Amino acid sequence: MGTEQMQQMQQMEQRVSLIRRQMAEAAAQAGRRPEDILLLAASKTQSAQTVALSAGLDINLFGENRAQELVEKLEAGAYGDKPVHMIGHLQKNKAKYVVGRTALIHSVDSLELAQEINRQAVKRELVQDILIEVNLAGEQSKSGVAPQGLEPLMEQVCRLPALRVRGLMAIPPAAQQAGQNRPYFSALRQLFVDIKSKKYDNANMDCLSMGMSRDFCDAILEGATLVRIGSGIYGPRS
Ligand SMILES: *Cc1c(COP(=O)(O)O)cnc(C)c1O
């Protein structure tokens, strides 16, 4: 390893250990066990080399936003032995690249996309785990199903035999200060609990994906089981 890489590695190690400490504190505050919360490194725009370096860190898994980037880094072996999730908006025509190659697709927000993922999964004779993405604040610029559309969507998605719904995901507005996004996280948690109690077919609701670099502690306080951290690990994106 060159000197520059050593420094980069040390810097990432320090950031991750700080994040782990903060995660543990938030978990303790909520009366939860730290091991029940996964740390996903959001590695979009990071090179395969940087990602490979970070695979040795105290993180649980990776997340990518673009299908092509995920496939390229996967083929380069950048994730080491860690799983990679698809966390960005997925176009229907890109589903074929990631189905069966990613442990979990976080961003399913329409029946059409679910049907296409199901079709690709049937073809490959596998079951694809997915989350349903919810647009909590009704932001036009963001994907996700509106909260009132969630149950109707669940009804239909749960009929697709090659999908298994593992939970919900949301990206609330960027938080300017601590505490600001707690009402959104609390709302997602409530939707999660409601859906779980309905016992849909092909659903095994155990993943609540919420919280990013600026608001992951609030997300953990409200029940997140997976936080997605990019800049907190890799530094600001250019
Ligand atoms: C980029 C991204 C993240 C991480 O964002 P940071 O603010 O850099 O932590 C999390 N989730 C999704 C869906 C992202 O696109």
CSV table of C-alpha atoms and ligand atoms in Angstrom, one decimal:
chain,number,residue,atom,x,y,z
A,1,MET,CA,0.0,0.0,0.0
A,2,GLY,CA,1.4,3.5,-0.9
A,3,THR,CA,1.6,6.3,1.6
A,4,GLU,CA,-1.3,8.1,0.1
A,5,GLN,CA,-3.5,5.0,0.4
A,6,MET,CA,-2.3,4.5,3.9
A,7,GLN,CA,-3.4,8.0,4.8
A,8,GLN,CA,-6.7,7.5,3.1
A,9,MET,CA,-7.3,4.2,4.9
A,10,GLN,CA,-6.4,5.8,8.3
A,11,GLN,CA,-8.8,8.7,7.7
A,12,MET,CA,-11.6,6.4,6.7
A,13,GLU,CA,-10.9,4.2,9.7
A,14,GLN,CA,-11.1,7.2,12.1
A,15,ARG,CA,-14.4,8.3,10.5
A,16,VAL,CA,-15.9,4.9,10.7
A,17,SER,CA,-14.9,4.5,14.3
A,18,LEU,CA,-16.5,7.8,15.2
A,19,ILE,CA,-19.7,6.8,13.3
A,20,ARG,CA,-19.7,3.4,15.2
A,21,ARG,CA,-19.4,5.3,18.5
A,22,GLN,CA,-22.3,7.6,17.6
A,23,MET,CA,-24.4,4.7,16.4
A,24,ALA,CA,-23.8,2.8,19.7
A,25,GLU,CA,-24.7,5.9,21.7
A,26,ALA,CA,-27.9,6.4,19.8
A,27,ALA,CA,-28.7,2.7,20.2
A,28,ALA,CA,-28.1,2.9,23.9
A,29,GLN,CA,-30.3,6.0,24.2
A,30,ALA,CA,-33.1,4.1,22.4
A,31,GLY,CA,-32.6,1.0,24.5
A,32,ARG,CA,-31.6,-1.0,21.5
A,33,ARG,CA,-28.6,-3.3,20.8
A,34,PRO,CA,-26.0,-1.8,18.5
A,35,GLU,CA,-25.6,-5.1,16.6
A,36,ASP,CA,-29.2,-4.8,15.4
A,37,ILE,CA,-28.3,-1.8,13.2
A,38,LEU,CA,-26.3,-2.3,10.0
A,39,LEU,CA,-23.8,0.3,8.7
A,40,LEU,CA,-24.0,0.6,4.9
A,41,ALA,CA,-21.3,2.5,3.1
A,42,ALA,CA,-22.8,4.5,0.3
A,43,SER,CA,-20.0,4.3,-2.2
A,44,LYS,CA,-21.5,6.1,-5.2
A,45,THR,CA,-18.9,8.0,-7.2
A,46,GLN,CA,-16.0,6.4,-5.3
A,47,SER,CA,-13.4,4.6,-7.4
A,48,ALA,CA,-13.2,0.8,-7.3
A,49,GLN,CA,-9.8,1.3,-5.6
A,50,THR,CA,-11.2,3.4,-2.8
A,51,VAL,CA,-14.1,1.0,-2.4
A,52,ALA,CA,-11.7,-1.9,-2.2
A,53,LEU,CA,-9.7,-0.1,0.5
A,54,SER,CA,-12.9,0.6,2.5
A,55,ALA,CA,-14.0,-3.1,2.3
A,56,GLY,CA,-11.6,-3.8,5.2
A,57,LEU,CA,-13.3,-1.2,7.5
A,58,ASP,CA,-15.8,-1.9,10.2
A,59,ILE,CA,-18.8,-1.6,7.9
A,60,ASN,CA,-21.4,-4.3,7.2
A,61,LEU,CA,-22.1,-3.7,3.5
A,62,PHE,CA,-22.1,-1.4,0.5
A,63,GLY,CA,-24.8,0.6,-1.3
A,64,GLU,CA,-24.7,1.9,-4.9
A,65,ASN,CA,-27.0,4.3,-6.7
A,66,ARG,CA,-26.4,3.3,-10.3
A,67,ALA,CA,-26.8,-0.1,-11.7
A,68,GLN,CA,-23.7,0.3,-14.0
A,69,GLU,CA,-21.5,1.4,-11.2
A,70,LEU,CA,-22.6,-1.5,-9.0
A,71,VAL,CA,-21.8,-4.0,-11.8
A,72,GLU,CA,-18.5,-2.5,-12.6
A,73,LYS,CA,-17.3,-2.5,-9.0
A,74,LEU,CA,-18.7,-5.9,-8.4
A,75,GLU,CA,-16.8,-7.3,-11.4
A,76,ALA,CA,-13.6,-5.6,-10.2
A,77,GLY,CA,-14.0,-7.4,-6.8
A,78,ALA,CA,-14.1,-4.0,-5.0
A,79,TYR,CA,-16.6,-5.1,-2.4
A,80,GLY,CA,-14.5,-7.9,-1.1
A,81,ASP,CA,-16.7,-10.4,0.7
A,82,LYS,CA,-19.3,-7.8,1.7
A,83,PRO,CA,-22.7,-7.6,0.1
A,84,VAL,CA,-23.8,-4.7,-2.0
A,85,HIS,CA,-27.3,-3.2,-2.1
A,86,MET,CA,-28.9,-1.1,-4.8
A,87,ILE,CA,-30.0,2.1,-3.0
A,88,GLY,CA,-30.6,4.5,-5.9
A,89,HIS,CA,-33.6,5.0,-8.2
A,90,LEU,CA,-33.7,2.0,-10.5
A,91,GLN,CA,-35.0,2.4,-14.1
A,92,LYS,CA,-37.0,-0.6,-15.3
A,93,ASN,CA,-34.6,-1.3,-18.2
A,94,LYS,CA,-31.7,-1.5,-15.8
A,95,ALA,CA,-33.3,-4.1,-13.5
A,96,LYS,CA,-31.8,-6.9,-15.5
A,97,TYR,CA,-28.3,-5.8,-14.5
A,98,VAL,CA,-28.8,-6.0,-10.8
A,99,VAL,CA,-31.4,-8.7,-10.1
A,100,GLY,CA,-29.6,-11.7,-8.5
A,101,ARG,CA,-26.3,-9.7,-8.1
A,102,THR,CA,-27.5,-7.4,-5.2
A,103,ALA,CA,-28.7,-8.8,-1.9
A,104,LEU,CA,-31.4,-6.1,-1.6
A,105,ILE,CA,-32.9,-3.4,-3.8
A,106,HIS,CA,-34.0,-0.5,-1.6
A,107,SER,CA,-35.8,1.6,-4.1
A,108,VAL,CA,-38.9,-0.1,-5.5
A,109,ASP,CA,-41.6,2.4,-5.8
A,110,SER,CA,-44.0,1.3,-8.5
A,111,LEU,CA,-45.8,-1.9,-9.6
A,112,GLU,CA,-44.2,-1.7,-13.0
A,113,LEU,CA,-40.7,-1.8,-11.5
A,114,ALA,CA,-41.6,-4.6,-9.2
A,115,GLN,CA,-43.1,-6.6,-12.1
A,116,GLU,CA,-39.9,-6.2,-14.1
A,117,ILE,CA,-37.7,-7.2,-11.1
A,118,ASN,CA,-40.0,-10.2,-10.6
A,119,ARG,CA,-39.7,-11.1,-14.3
A,120,GLN,CA,-35.9,-11.0,-14.1
A,121,ALA,CA,-35.9,-13.0,-10.9
A,122,VAL,CA,-38.2,-15.7,-12.3
A,123,LYS,CA,-35.9,-16.0,-15.3
A,124,ARG,CA,-32.9,-16.5,-13.1
A,125,GLU,CA,-34.8,-18.9,-10.8
A,126,LEU,CA,-34.2,-16.8,-7.6
A,127,VAL,CA,-36.0,-14.7,-5.1
A,128,GLN,CA,-35.0,-11.1,-5.0
A,129,ASP,CA,-35.3,-9.2,-1.7
A,130,ILE,CA,-36.6,-5.7,-2.0
A,131,LEU,CA,-37.6,-2.7,0.1
A,132,ILE,CA,-40.4,-0.3,-0.8
A,133,GLU,CA,-39.2,3.3,-1.0
A,134,VAL,CA,-41.6,5.9,0.5
A,135,ASN,CA,-41.6,9.6,-0.4
A,136,LEU,CA,-42.5,11.0,3.0
A,137,ALA,CA,-42.4,14.7,2.3
A,138,GLY,CA,-44.1,14.6,-1.1
A,139,GLU,CA,-41.0,16.0,-2.8
A,140,GLN,CA,-41.5,16.1,-6.5
A,141,SER,CA,-37.8,15.7,-7.2
A,142,LYS,CA,-37.6,12.4,-5.3
A,143,SER,CA,-38.8,9.0,-6.1
A,144,GLY,CA,-40.8,6.8,-3.7
A,145,VAL,CA,-44.5,5.9,-3.3
A,146,ALA,CA,-46.7,8.4,-1.4
A,147,PRO,CA,-47.6,7.1,2.1
A,148,GLN,CA,-51.2,6.7,1.1
A,149,GLY,CA,-50.1,4.6,-1.9
A,150,LEU,CA,-48.1,2.2,0.2
A,151,GLU,CA,-50.8,-0.3,1.1
A,152,PRO,CA,-52.3,-0.6,-2.4
A,153,LEU,CA,-48.8,-1.1,-3.8
A,154,MET,CA,-48.0,-3.7,-1.1
A,155,GLU,CA,-51.2,-5.6,-2.0
A,156,GLN,CA,-50.0,-6.0,-5.5
A,157,VAL,CA,-46.3,-6.4,-5.0
A,158,CYS,CA,-46.8,-9.2,-2.5
A,159,ARG,CA,-48.5,-11.3,-5.2
A,160,LEU,CA,-45.3,-11.5,-7.2
A,161,PRO,CA,-43.8,-14.8,-6.4
A,162,ALA,CA,-40.1,-14.1,-7.0
A,163,LEU,CA,-40.0,-11.0,-4.8
A,164,ARG,CA,-39.7,-10.9,-1.0
A,165,VAL,CA,-40.5,-7.5,0.6
A,166,ARG,CA,-38.1,-7.0,3.5
A,167,GLY,CA,-39.1,-3.6,4.6
A,168,LEU,CA,-39.2,0.2,3.8
A,169,MET,CA,-36.7,2.9,2.8
A,170,ALA,CA,-37.0,6.7,2.7
A,171,ILE,CA,-34.8,9.7,2.0
A,172,PRO,CA,-36.3,12.7,3.8
A,173,PRO,CA,-35.3,16.3,3.0
A,174,ALA,CA,-31.7,17.2,3.8
A,175,ALA,CA,-31.5,17.9,7.5
A,176,GLN,CA,-30.1,21.3,8.5
A,177,GLN,CA,-30.0,20.5,12.2
A,178,ALA,CA,-30.2,17.7,14.6
A,179,GLY,CA,-33.7,16.5,15.3
A,180,GLN,CA,-35.2,18.0,12.2
A,181,ASN,CA,-35.9,14.7,10.5
A,182,ARG,CA,-37.2,12.8,13.5
A,183,PRO,CA,-40.9,13.2,12.5
A,184,TYR,CA,-40.2,11.7,9.1
A,185,PHE,CA,-38.3,8.7,10.6
A,186,SER,CA,-41.1,8.3,13.1
A,187,ALA,CA,-43.7,8.3,10.3
A,188,LEU,CA,-41.8,5.7,8.4
A,189,ARG,CA,-41.4,3.5,11.4
A,190,GLN,CA,-45.2,3.7,12.0
A,191,LEU,CA,-45.9,2.7,8.4
A,192,PHE,CA,-43.4,-0.2,8.9
A,193,VAL,CA,-45.2,-1.4,12.0
A,194,ASP,CA,-48.6,-1.2,10.3
A,195,ILE,CA,-47.5,-3.1,7.2
A,196,LYS,CA,-45.8,-5.7,9.4
A,197,SER,CA,-49.0,-6.4,11.4
A,198,LYS,CA,-50.9,-7.1,8.2
A,199,LYS,CA,-48.9,-10.2,7.4
A,200,TYR,CA,-48.7,-10.0,3.6
A,201,ASP,CA,-47.6,-13.0,1.5
A,202,ASN,CA,-44.0,-12.9,0.4
A,203,ALA,CA,-43.1,-10.3,3.0
A,204,ASN,CA,-40.7,-10.6,5.8
A,205,MET,CA,-40.5,-7.2,7.2
A,206,ASP,CA,-37.2,-6.9,9.1
A,207,CYS,CA,-35.4,-3.9,7.5
A,208,LEU,CA,-36.0,-0.2,8.1
A,209,SER,CA,-33.5,1.6,5.9
A,210,MET,CA,-33.3,5.3,7.0
A,211,GLY,CA,-30.7,7.8,8.1
A,212,MET,CA,-27.7,9.3,6.2
A,213,SER,CA,-24.5,11.1,7.3
A,214,ARG,CA,-26.3,14.1,8.8
A,215,ASP,CA,-29.2,12.4,10.5
A,216,PHE,CA,-28.4,8.7,11.2
A,217,CYS,CA,-28.6,9.2,15.0
A,218,ASP,CA,-32.1,10.5,14.8
A,219,ALA,CA,-33.0,7.6,12.5
A,220,ILE,CA,-31.6,5.1,15.0
A,221,LEU,CA,-33.6,6.7,17.8
A,222,GLU,CA,-36.7,6.1,15.7
A,223,GLY,CA,-35.9,2.5,14.9
A,224,ALA,CA,-33.7,2.3,11.8
A,225,THR,CA,-32.1,-1.2,11.3
A,226,LEU,CA,-29.8,0.0,8.5
A,227,VAL,CA,-28.2,3.4,8.1
A,228,ARG,CA,-26.7,4.6,4.8
A,229,ILE,CA,-23.6,6.7,5.1
A,230,GLY,CA,-21.5,8.2,2.3
A,231,SER,CA,-19.7,11.4,3.0
A,232,GLY,CA,-19.4,10.6,6.7
A,233,ILE,CA,-17.0,7.8,5.6
A,234,TYR,CA,-15.5,8.9,2.4
A,235,GLY,CA,-15.5,12.7,2.9
A,236,PRO,CA,-17.4,15.2,0.8
A,237,ARG,CA,-18.3,14.1,-2.8
A,238,SER,CA,-16.9,16.3,-5.5
B,1,LIG,C1,-25.7,9.2,-1.3
B,1,LIG,C2,-26.8,8.5,-0.6
B,1,LIG,C3,-26.6,8.2,0.8
B,1,LIG,C4,-25.5,8.8,1.6
B,1,LIG,O1,-25.5,10.1,1.7
B,1,LIG,P1,-24.5,11.0,2.6
B,1,LIG,O2,-25.2,12.2,2.9
B,1,LIG,O3,-23.3,11.2,1.8
B,1,LIG,O4,-24.3,10.1,3.8
B,1,LIG,C5,-27.6,7.5,1.4
B,1,LIG,N1,-28.7,7.0,0.7
B,1,LIG,C6,-28.8,7.2,-0.6
B,1,LIG,C7,-30.0,6.7,-1.3
B,1,LIG,C8,-27.9,8.0,-1.3
B,1,LIG,O5,-28.1,8.2,-2.6
